[in-house]
């Protein structure tokens, strides 16, 4: 096969076979096909799109460019959740131990934050000692002992995606549905899961700005997963305002612990419970959504879910006493409230501005090798629809530098809008595909 003939075929809108895709992706992974030919191919896919069959083949080939975790020795259903990312999204930290104590295994391989989107690994690493770089053997051992483990992508997991994603980032080919689907699904399915639930977010703080694009992405992800023999579900959820009341790494872990203790904010619990219930339904642990919710609520009320989180933290080397004593987390040196400039109702909390505020505080990174500050961020975020009086606290900034505090404050002023009438929040869950 000749690489430039395959590029030509895609450029002219024809469908590529699995054999051609395997030749091209494997060649790129080994270095036989250079970056410039892969860039041309990515651009051809960007403009011509791909059929579902092609997207499934591309996913399959990228997934098999490295190892697939062997979870068969666990002998219970394996299920994971993937979110397309947002601001204040700490759902994974709550959902993994919660679902695990209902009888499924959750082998979760997560990513780091980039741009305004936070990353589960960065959040977990704010727990002193927590290791995200377990070997595959250690990963399976933690899963066997406590039913959930959250780690980072290993060198051998979907290496084609690692290389291709970096190339797409600098060749303006990230926003292509087939490339996004193959990228997400190749990594997730390499975890060795039976089922997957997706949280596809739309809005100001999400990767997909429009609800229609989020629906299209969700449908394609679900269809490709099903073609690959997996049980799939998806929720389309709102990310115009941040999820929960905190954004920033240590602050979000503390909020997740509050949720596992039964004291979580309504919006965060609604999304977490809906996604967890879908995981239990797909895995066959419960027959109805009501039964699943019932079981999940009981696991929180009994303290089992929080105990499971403690166990995972401890098995991965983390200081478990931080779960009971939040002062063990790194603390920011400056803590300053943001006050409502007038009375009324919170009409909007722009997740993009909140994400940018976290970025200037040092909680996020612009480049993959930026170092982050886990202590900084925002807490006490008011929610859309809250009634406030002039001078009420609508957010609290946690900073380590005066300059950063000032820059974050400018974003906060733009983030909040206050209205005379309660205009109500956008429904959190737009659609559930199961
Ligand atoms: N997340 C991924 O993992 N890959 C993409 O292409 C986009 C978002």
CSV table of C-alpha atoms and ligand atoms in Angstrom, one decimal:
chain,number,residue,atom,x,y,z
A,1,UNK,CA,0.0,0.0,0.0
A,2,UNK,CA,1.2,3.5,-0.7
A,3,UNK,CA,0.5,6.2,1.9
A,4,UNK,CA,-0.2,9.1,-0.5
A,5,UNK,CA,-2.7,7.0,-2.5
A,6,UNK,CA,-4.7,6.4,0.7
A,7,UNK,CA,-4.5,10.1,1.5
A,8,UNK,CA,-5.7,10.9,-2.0
A,9,UNK,CA,-8.6,8.4,-1.6
A,10,UNK,CA,-9.8,10.1,1.6
A,11,UNK,CA,-9.2,13.6,0.1
A,12,UNK,CA,-11.6,12.7,-2.7
A,13,UNK,CA,-14.3,11.6,-0.3
A,14,UNK,CA,-14.1,7.8,-0.7
A,15,UNK,CA,-14.4,5.4,2.2
A,16,UNK,CA,-11.3,3.8,3.6
A,17,UNK,CA,-11.2,0.1,4.4
A,18,UNK,CA,-10.1,-1.3,7.8
A,19,UNK,CA,-7.0,-2.7,6.1
A,20,UNK,CA,-6.0,0.7,4.7
A,21,UNK,CA,-6.6,2.4,8.1
A,22,UNK,CA,-4.6,-0.2,9.9
A,23,UNK,CA,-1.7,0.2,7.5
A,24,UNK,CA,-1.8,4.0,7.9
A,25,UNK,CA,-2.2,4.2,11.7
A,26,UNK,CA,0.3,1.4,12.4
A,27,UNK,CA,2.8,3.0,10.0
A,28,UNK,CA,2.3,6.4,11.8
A,29,UNK,CA,2.7,4.8,15.3
A,30,UNK,CA,6.0,3.1,14.3
A,31,UNK,CA,7.3,6.2,12.6
A,32,UNK,CA,7.3,4.7,9.0
A,33,UNK,CA,4.6,7.3,8.0
A,34,UNK,CA,5.9,10.8,8.8
A,35,UNK,CA,4.0,13.6,10.6
A,36,UNK,CA,3.4,15.5,7.3
A,37,UNK,CA,1.5,12.6,5.7
A,38,UNK,CA,-0.5,12.0,8.9
A,39,UNK,CA,-1.3,15.8,9.0
A,40,UNK,CA,-2.6,15.6,5.4
A,41,UNK,CA,-4.7,12.6,6.3
A,42,UNK,CA,-6.2,14.3,9.4
A,43,UNK,CA,-7.1,17.3,7.3
A,44,UNK,CA,-8.7,15.1,4.7
A,45,UNK,CA,-10.8,13.4,7.4
A,46,UNK,CA,-11.6,16.8,8.9
A,47,UNK,CA,-13.1,18.0,5.5
A,48,UNK,CA,-14.5,14.7,4.2
A,49,UNK,CA,-15.7,13.2,7.4
A,50,UNK,CA,-16.0,9.4,7.9
A,51,UNK,CA,-18.8,6.9,7.8
A,52,UNK,CA,-19.7,5.0,11.0
A,53,UNK,CA,-18.0,1.9,9.6
A,54,UNK,CA,-14.8,3.9,9.0
A,55,UNK,CA,-14.9,5.6,12.4
A,56,UNK,CA,-15.4,2.2,14.1
A,57,UNK,CA,-12.4,0.8,12.1
A,58,UNK,CA,-10.2,3.7,13.0
A,59,UNK,CA,-11.2,3.3,16.6
A,60,UNK,CA,-10.4,-0.4,16.5
A,61,UNK,CA,-7.0,0.1,14.9
A,62,UNK,CA,-6.0,2.9,17.3
A,63,UNK,CA,-7.2,0.9,20.3
A,64,UNK,CA,-5.0,-2.0,19.2
A,65,UNK,CA,-2.0,0.2,18.5
A,66,UNK,CA,-1.0,-0.7,22.1
A,67,UNK,CA,-2.1,-3.0,25.0
A,68,UNK,CA,-5.7,-3.6,26.0
A,69,UNK,CA,-6.0,-4.1,29.8
A,70,UNK,CA,-7.0,-7.7,30.6
A,71,UNK,CA,-9.7,-7.4,33.2
A,72,UNK,CA,-11.1,-10.9,32.8
A,73,UNK,CA,-9.6,-12.1,36.1
A,74,UNK,CA,-11.9,-9.7,38.0
A,75,UNK,CA,-14.9,-11.8,37.1
A,76,UNK,CA,-17.5,-9.0,37.6
A,77,UNK,CA,-18.9,-6.6,35.1
A,78,UNK,CA,-16.5,-3.8,34.2
A,79,UNK,CA,-17.9,-0.4,33.4
A,80,UNK,CA,-16.5,3.2,33.1
A,81,UNK,CA,-17.7,6.7,32.5
A,82,UNK,CA,-16.1,9.3,30.2
A,83,UNK,CA,-16.9,13.0,30.3
A,84,UNK,CA,-16.0,15.3,27.5
A,85,UNK,CA,-14.8,17.7,30.2
A,86,UNK,CA,-15.8,21.0,31.8
A,87,UNK,CA,-15.4,23.3,34.7
A,88,UNK,CA,-15.9,22.0,38.2
A,89,UNK,CA,-16.6,18.4,36.9
A,90,UNK,CA,-15.4,16.2,39.8
A,91,UNK,CA,-18.0,13.5,39.0
A,92,UNK,CA,-15.5,10.7,38.5
A,93,UNK,CA,-14.2,11.0,42.1
A,94,UNK,CA,-17.6,10.3,43.4
A,95,UNK,CA,-19.0,7.9,40.8
A,96,UNK,CA,-16.1,5.4,40.8
A,97,UNK,CA,-16.2,4.4,44.4
A,98,UNK,CA,-20.0,4.7,44.5
A,99,UNK,CA,-20.6,2.4,41.5
A,100,UNK,CA,-17.9,0.0,42.8
A,101,UNK,CA,-19.7,-0.6,46.0
A,102,UNK,CA,-22.8,-1.7,44.0
A,103,UNK,CA,-21.0,-4.7,42.5
A,104,UNK,CA,-19.2,-3.5,39.4
A,105,UNK,CA,-15.5,-2.9,38.7
A,106,UNK,CA,-14.5,0.6,37.5
A,107,UNK,CA,-11.1,0.6,35.8
A,108,UNK,CA,-10.8,4.3,35.1
A,109,UNK,CA,-7.9,5.7,33.1
A,110,UNK,CA,-8.2,9.5,33.2
A,111,UNK,CA,-6.5,12.6,31.8
A,112,UNK,CA,-5.0,15.8,33.0
A,113,UNK,CA,-6.5,19.3,32.7
A,114,UNK,CA,-5.9,21.4,29.6
A,115,UNK,CA,-7.2,24.9,28.9
A,116,UNK,CA,-10.3,25.6,31.0
A,117,UNK,CA,-11.0,21.9,31.4
A,118,UNK,CA,-10.0,20.4,34.7
A,119,UNK,CA,-8.4,16.9,34.9
A,120,UNK,CA,-9.2,14.0,37.3
A,121,UNK,CA,-5.6,13.1,37.7
A,122,UNK,CA,-4.6,16.6,38.8
A,123,UNK,CA,-7.4,16.6,41.3
A,124,UNK,CA,-6.4,13.3,42.8
A,125,UNK,CA,-2.8,14.3,43.0
A,126,UNK,CA,-3.8,17.1,45.4
A,127,UNK,CA,-4.2,14.2,47.9
A,128,UNK,CA,-0.7,14.0,49.4
A,129,UNK,CA,1.0,10.8,48.2
A,130,UNK,CA,-1.7,9.6,45.7
A,131,UNK,CA,-0.1,7.8,42.8
A,132,UNK,CA,-1.7,8.0,39.4
A,133,UNK,CA,1.1,6.1,37.6
A,134,UNK,CA,0.4,2.5,38.6
A,135,UNK,CA,1.6,-0.3,36.4
A,136,UNK,CA,-1.1,-2.5,34.8
A,137,UNK,CA,-0.4,-5.2,37.4
A,138,UNK,CA,-0.9,-2.7,40.3
A,139,UNK,CA,-4.0,-1.3,38.6
A,140,UNK,CA,-5.6,-4.8,38.4
A,141,UNK,CA,-4.6,-5.5,42.1
A,142,UNK,CA,-6.3,-2.3,43.3
A,143,UNK,CA,-9.4,-3.1,41.2
A,144,UNK,CA,-9.5,-6.6,42.7
A,145,UNK,CA,-9.2,-5.3,46.2
A,146,UNK,CA,-11.6,-2.3,46.1
A,147,UNK,CA,-13.4,-2.4,42.8
A,148,UNK,CA,-12.2,0.9,41.5
A,149,UNK,CA,-8.9,2.5,40.5
A,150,UNK,CA,-8.2,5.8,38.8
A,151,UNK,CA,-4.9,6.1,37.1
A,152,UNK,CA,-3.2,8.0,34.2
A,153,UNK,CA,-2.7,6.8,30.6
A,154,UNK,CA,0.3,4.4,30.4
A,155,UNK,CA,2.9,4.5,27.7
A,156,UNK,CA,1.5,1.3,26.1
A,157,UNK,CA,-2.2,2.4,26.1
A,158,UNK,CA,-3.4,3.6,22.6
A,159,UNK,CA,0.0,5.1,21.7
A,160,UNK,CA,-1.4,6.0,18.2
A,161,UNK,CA,-3.8,8.4,19.9
A,162,UNK,CA,-1.1,10.0,22.0
A,163,UNK,CA,0.9,10.8,18.9
A,164,UNK,CA,-2.0,11.8,16.7
A,165,UNK,CA,-3.7,14.0,19.4
A,166,UNK,CA,-0.5,16.0,19.7
A,167,UNK,CA,-0.3,16.4,16.0
A,168,UNK,CA,-4.0,17.4,15.7
A,169,UNK,CA,-3.5,20.0,18.3
A,170,UNK,CA,-1.0,21.9,16.1
A,171,UNK,CA,-2.6,21.3,12.7
A,172,UNK,CA,-6.1,22.6,13.5
A,173,UNK,CA,-7.7,19.2,13.2
A,174,UNK,CA,-9.1,18.6,16.7
A,175,UNK,CA,-12.7,19.6,16.0
A,176,UNK,CA,-13.6,16.6,13.8
A,177,UNK,CA,-16.2,14.2,15.1
A,178,UNK,CA,-14.6,11.0,13.6
A,179,UNK,CA,-11.2,11.9,15.0
A,180,UNK,CA,-12.6,12.9,18.4
A,181,UNK,CA,-14.7,9.6,18.6
A,182,UNK,CA,-11.7,7.4,17.6
A,183,UNK,CA,-9.5,9.3,20.1
A,184,UNK,CA,-11.8,9.0,23.1
A,185,UNK,CA,-13.1,5.5,22.4
A,186,UNK,CA,-9.6,4.0,21.6
A,187,UNK,CA,-8.4,5.0,25.0
A,188,UNK,CA,-11.5,4.1,26.9
A,189,UNK,CA,-12.0,0.7,25.3
A,190,UNK,CA,-8.3,-0.2,25.9
A,191,UNK,CA,-9.3,-0.3,29.6
A,192,UNK,CA,-10.9,-3.7,29.0
A,193,UNK,CA,-14.5,-2.6,29.8
A,194,UNK,CA,-17.8,-4.3,29.0
A,195,UNK,CA,-19.9,-1.0,29.2
A,196,UNK,CA,-19.3,2.7,29.0
A,197,UNK,CA,-21.5,5.7,29.9
A,198,UNK,CA,-20.6,9.0,28.4
A,199,UNK,CA,-21.3,12.5,29.7
A,200,UNK,CA,-21.2,14.7,26.7
A,201,UNK,CA,-21.3,18.3,27.8
A,202,UNK,CA,-22.4,21.4,25.8
A,203,UNK,CA,-22.2,25.1,26.6
A,204,UNK,CA,-19.8,27.9,27.4
A,205,UNK,CA,-17.4,25.8,29.5
A,206,UNK,CA,-17.5,22.7,27.2
A,207,UNK,CA,-15.6,21.5,24.2
A,208,UNK,CA,-18.9,21.4,22.3
A,209,UNK,CA,-20.5,24.8,22.4
A,210,UNK,CA,-23.8,23.9,20.9
A,211,UNK,CA,-26.4,21.3,22.0
A,212,UNK,CA,-26.8,20.0,18.5
A,213,UNK,CA,-23.0,19.3,18.2
A,214,UNK,CA,-23.1,17.5,21.6
A,215,UNK,CA,-26.0,15.3,20.4
A,216,UNK,CA,-24.2,14.4,17.2
A,217,UNK,CA,-21.0,13.5,19.1
A,218,UNK,CA,-22.9,11.5,21.7
A,219,UNK,CA,-24.8,9.5,19.0
A,220,UNK,CA,-21.6,8.7,17.1
A,221,UNK,CA,-19.7,7.7,20.3
A,222,UNK,CA,-22.6,5.4,21.3
A,223,UNK,CA,-23.0,3.9,17.8
A,224,UNK,CA,-19.2,3.2,17.4
A,225,UNK,CA,-19.1,1.6,20.9
A,226,UNK,CA,-22.0,-0.6,20.1
A,227,UNK,CA,-20.5,-1.7,16.8
A,228,UNK,CA,-17.4,-2.7,18.8
A,229,UNK,CA,-19.6,-5.0,21.0
A,230,UNK,CA,-19.9,-2.7,24.1
A,231,UNK,CA,-23.0,-1.7,26.0
A,232,UNK,CA,-23.2,2.0,25.7
A,233,UNK,CA,-25.1,4.9,27.3
A,234,UNK,CA,-24.8,8.7,27.2
A,235,UNK,CA,-26.2,11.8,28.8
A,236,UNK,CA,-26.1,15.2,27.2
A,237,UNK,CA,-25.5,17.7,30.1
A,238,UNK,CA,-25.3,21.4,30.5
A,239,UNK,CA,-21.9,23.1,31.0
A,240,UNK,CA,-22.9,26.7,30.7
A,241,UNK,CA,-22.4,27.1,34.5
A,242,UNK,CA,-19.8,25.1,36.4
A,243,UNK,CA,-20.8,21.9,38.0
A,244,UNK,CA,-21.1,22.1,41.8
A,245,UNK,CA,-19.7,25.0,44.0
A,246,UNK,CA,-16.0,24.6,43.5
A,247,UNK,CA,-13.4,24.7,40.7
A,248,UNK,CA,-9.7,24.0,41.4
A,249,UNK,CA,-8.0,20.8,42.3
A,250,UNK,CA,-7.9,20.3,46.1
A,251,UNK,CA,-11.1,22.3,46.5
A,252,UNK,CA,-12.9,19.9,44.1
A,253,UNK,CA,-11.6,16.8,46.0
A,254,UNK,CA,-13.0,18.2,49.2
A,255,UNK,CA,-16.4,18.8,47.5
A,256,UNK,CA,-16.3,15.2,46.2
A,257,UNK,CA,-15.7,14.0,49.7
A,258,UNK,CA,-18.7,16.1,50.9
A,259,UNK,CA,-20.8,14.4,48.1
A,260,UNK,CA,-19.8,10.9,49.3
A,261,UNK,CA,-20.7,12.0,52.8
A,262,UNK,CA,-24.3,13.0,51.7
A,263,UNK,CA,-23.7,16.7,51.7
A,264,UNK,CA,-23.2,17.4,47.9
A,265,UNK,CA,-24.8,20.3,46.0
A,266,UNK,CA,-27.9,19.3,44.0
A,267,UNK,CA,-26.6,19.8,40.5
A,268,UNK,CA,-23.5,17.8,41.0
A,269,UNK,CA,-25.4,15.0,42.7
A,270,UNK,CA,-28.1,14.9,40.0
A,271,UNK,CA,-25.5,14.3,37.2
A,272,UNK,CA,-23.4,11.9,39.4
A,273,UNK,CA,-26.5,9.8,40.3
A,274,UNK,CA,-27.9,9.7,36.7
A,275,UNK,CA,-24.5,8.6,35.3
A,276,UNK,CA,-23.9,6.0,38.1
A,277,UNK,CA,-27.5,4.6,37.6
A,278,UNK,CA,-26.9,4.2,33.9
A,279,UNK,CA,-23.6,2.3,34.7
A,280,UNK,CA,-25.6,-0.1,37.0
A,281,UNK,CA,-28.3,-0.6,34.4
A,282,UNK,CA,-25.9,-1.3,31.6
A,283,UNK,CA,-24.0,-3.8,33.8
A,284,UNK,CA,-27.2,-5.6,34.7
A,285,UNK,CA,-26.9,-4.9,38.4
A,286,UNK,CA,-30.3,-3.3,38.5
A,287,UNK,CA,-33.4,-3.6,36.4
A,288,UNK,CA,-34.9,-0.1,36.7
A,289,UNK,CA,-33.5,3.4,37.0
A,290,UNK,CA,-35.5,3.8,40.3
A,291,UNK,CA,-33.9,0.6,41.7
A,292,UNK,CA,-30.5,1.9,40.7
A,293,UNK,CA,-31.0,5.3,42.3
A,294,UNK,CA,-32.3,3.6,45.4
A,295,UNK,CA,-29.2,1.4,45.7
A,296,UNK,CA,-26.8,4.4,45.1
A,297,UNK,CA,-28.5,6.5,47.8
A,298,UNK,CA,-28.2,3.7,50.3
A,299,UNK,CA,-24.5,3.3,49.6
A,300,UNK,CA,-24.0,7.0,50.4
A,301,UNK,CA,-26.2,7.0,53.5
A,302,UNK,CA,-24.5,3.9,54.9
A,303,UNK,CA,-21.0,5.4,54.5
A,304,UNK,CA,-20.0,2.5,52.2
A,305,UNK,CA,-19.2,4.8,49.3
A,306,UNK,CA,-17.0,7.1,51.3
A,307,UNK,CA,-15.2,4.0,52.8
A,308,UNK,CA,-14.6,2.8,49.3
A,309,UNK,CA,-13.0,6.1,48.3
A,310,UNK,CA,-10.8,5.9,51.4
A,311,UNK,CA,-9.7,2.4,50.4
A,312,UNK,CA,-8.8,3.4,46.9
A,313,UNK,CA,-6.8,6.5,48.1
A,314,UNK,CA,-5.0,4.3,50.6
A,315,UNK,CA,-4.2,1.5,48.1
A,316,UNK,CA,-2.8,4.1,45.7
A,317,UNK,CA,-0.5,5.6,48.3
A,318,UNK,CA,-2.6,8.6,49.3
A,319,UNK,CA,-2.8,10.2,52.8
A,320,UNK,CA,-6.2,8.9,53.8
A,321,UNK,CA,-6.4,11.2,56.8
A,322,UNK,CA,-7.0,14.1,54.3
A,323,UNK,CA,-10.5,12.7,53.8
A,324,UNK,CA,-11.3,13.6,57.4
A,325,UNK,CA,-9.1,16.6,57.9
A,326,UNK,CA,-9.2,19.0,54.9
A,327,UNK,CA,-6.3,21.0,56.4
A,328,UNK,CA,-4.0,18.3,55.1
A,329,UNK,CA,-4.6,19.5,51.6
A,330,UNK,CA,-2.3,22.3,50.3
A,331,UNK,CA,-3.9,25.7,51.3
A,332,UNK,CA,-3.8,28.9,49.4
A,333,UNK,CA,-2.2,31.9,51.2
A,334,UNK,CA,-4.9,34.4,50.1
A,335,UNK,CA,-8.6,33.7,50.5
A,336,UNK,CA,-10.9,36.5,49.3
A,337,UNK,CA,-14.7,36.6,49.0
A,338,UNK,CA,-16.4,38.0,45.9
A,339,UNK,CA,-19.6,40.0,46.8
A,340,UNK,CA,-22.8,40.5,44.9
A,341,UNK,CA,-22.7,44.1,43.5
A,342,UNK,CA,-26.5,44.3,43.7
A,343,UNK,CA,-29.5,42.3,44.9
A,344,UNK,CA,-31.6,40.0,42.7
A,345,UNK,CA,-31.2,36.5,41.2
A,346,UNK,CA,-28.1,34.9,39.8
A,347,UNK,CA,-28.9,34.8,36.0
A,348,UNK,CA,-25.7,33.3,34.8
A,349,UNK,CA,-22.3,32.0,35.9
A,350,UNK,CA,-20.2,31.8,32.8
A,351,UNK,CA,-18.2,28.5,33.0
A,352,UNK,CA,-15.7,29.8,30.5
A,353,UNK,CA,-14.8,32.8,32.7
A,354,UNK,CA,-14.7,30.7,35.8
A,355,UNK,CA,-12.4,28.3,34.0
A,356,UNK,CA,-10.2,31.1,32.9
A,357,UNK,CA,-10.1,32.6,36.4
A,358,UNK,CA,-8.9,29.2,37.6
A,359,UNK,CA,-6.3,29.2,34.9
A,360,UNK,CA,-4.8,32.6,35.9
A,361,UNK,CA,-4.8,31.5,39.5
A,362,UNK,CA,-2.6,28.6,38.4
A,363,UNK,CA,-5.1,25.7,38.8
A,364,UNK,CA,-4.9,24.8,35.1
A,365,UNK,CA,-2.4,24.6,32.3
A,366,UNK,CA,-2.2,26.1,28.8
A,367,UNK,CA,0.5,23.7,27.7
A,368,UNK,CA,0.7,20.0,28.6
A,369,UNK,CA,4.0,20.5,30.5
A,370,UNK,CA,2.8,23.5,32.6
A,371,UNK,CA,3.1,23.0,36.4
A,372,UNK,CA,-0.1,23.6,38.3
A,373,UNK,CA,-0.9,24.8,41.8
A,374,UNK,CA,-3.4,22.3,43.4
A,375,UNK,CA,-4.3,24.7,46.3
A,376,UNK,CA,-5.8,27.5,44.2
A,377,UNK,CA,-9.3,27.9,42.8
A,378,UNK,CA,-12.8,29.1,43.6
A,379,UNK,CA,-15.3,27.9,46.2
A,380,UNK,CA,-18.7,29.0,47.4
A,381,UNK,CA,-19.8,29.5,43.8
A,382,UNK,CA,-23.4,30.8,43.7
A,383,UNK,CA,-25.7,28.9,41.3
A,384,UNK,CA,-28.1,30.2,38.6
A,385,UNK,CA,-31.4,30.9,40.3
A,386,UNK,CA,-30.0,31.7,43.7
A,387,UNK,CA,-31.6,34.8,45.4
A,388,UNK,CA,-28.8,37.2,46.6
A,389,UNK,CA,-28.7,40.5,48.4
A,390,UNK,CA,-26.2,43.2,47.7
A,391,UNK,CA,-23.0,42.2,49.5
A,392,UNK,CA,-23.7,38.5,49.8
A,393,UNK,CA,-20.8,36.2,49.0
A,394,UNK,CA,-21.2,34.8,45.5
A,395,UNK,CA,-17.7,33.2,45.3
A,396,UNK,CA,-14.5,32.8,47.2
A,397,UNK,CA,-11.1,33.1,45.5
A,398,UNK,CA,-8.1,31.0,46.7
A,399,UNK,CA,-4.9,32.5,45.4
A,400,UNK,CA,-1.2,32.4,46.1
A,401,UNK,CA,-0.2,35.7,44.4
A,402,UNK,CA,-1.8,39.1,44.4
A,403,UNK,CA,-1.4,39.6,40.7
A,404,UNK,CA,-3.2,36.3,40.0
A,405,UNK,CA,-5.9,37.3,42.4
A,406,UNK,CA,-6.4,40.6,40.6
A,407,UNK,CA,-6.6,38.9,37.2
A,408,UNK,CA,-9.0,36.2,38.4
A,409,UNK,CA,-11.2,38.9,40.0
A,410,UNK,CA,-11.6,40.5,36.5
A,411,UNK,CA,-12.9,37.2,35.1
A,412,UNK,CA,-15.3,36.8,38.1
A,413,UNK,CA,-16.8,40.2,37.5
A,414,UNK,CA,-17.6,39.1,33.9
A,415,UNK,CA,-18.7,35.6,34.9
A,416,UNK,CA,-21.8,36.6,37.1
A,417,UNK,CA,-24.9,38.2,35.8
A,418,UNK,CA,-27.7,39.2,38.3
A,419,UNK,CA,-31.3,39.6,37.1
A,420,UNK,CA,-34.4,41.1,38.7
A,421,UNK,CA,-36.5,38.0,38.1
A,422,UNK,CA,-35.6,34.4,38.5
A,423,UNK,CA,-35.2,33.2,34.9
A,424,UNK,CA,-34.4,29.6,36.0
A,425,UNK,CA,-31.4,27.5,35.1
A,426,UNK,CA,-31.0,25.5,31.8
A,427,UNK,CA,-32.1,21.9,32.5
A,428,UNK,CA,-29.0,20.0,33.6
A,429,UNK,CA,-29.7,16.8,31.7
A,430,UNK,CA,-30.9,17.4,28.2
A,431,UNK,CA,-31.2,13.8,27.1
A,432,UNK,CA,-30.3,10.3,28.1
A,433,UNK,CA,-29.4,7.7,25.5
A,434,UNK,CA,-29.5,4.1,26.9
B,1,LIG,N1,-10.6,14.3,24.1
B,1,LIG,C1,-9.9,13.3,23.6
B,1,LIG,O1,-9.4,12.4,24.3
B,1,LIG,N2,-9.7,13.4,22.3
B,1,LIG,C2,-10.2,14.3,21.5
B,1,LIG,O2,-9.9,14.3,20.3
B,1,LIG,C3,-10.9,15.3,22.0
B,1,LIG,C4,-11.2,15.3,23.4
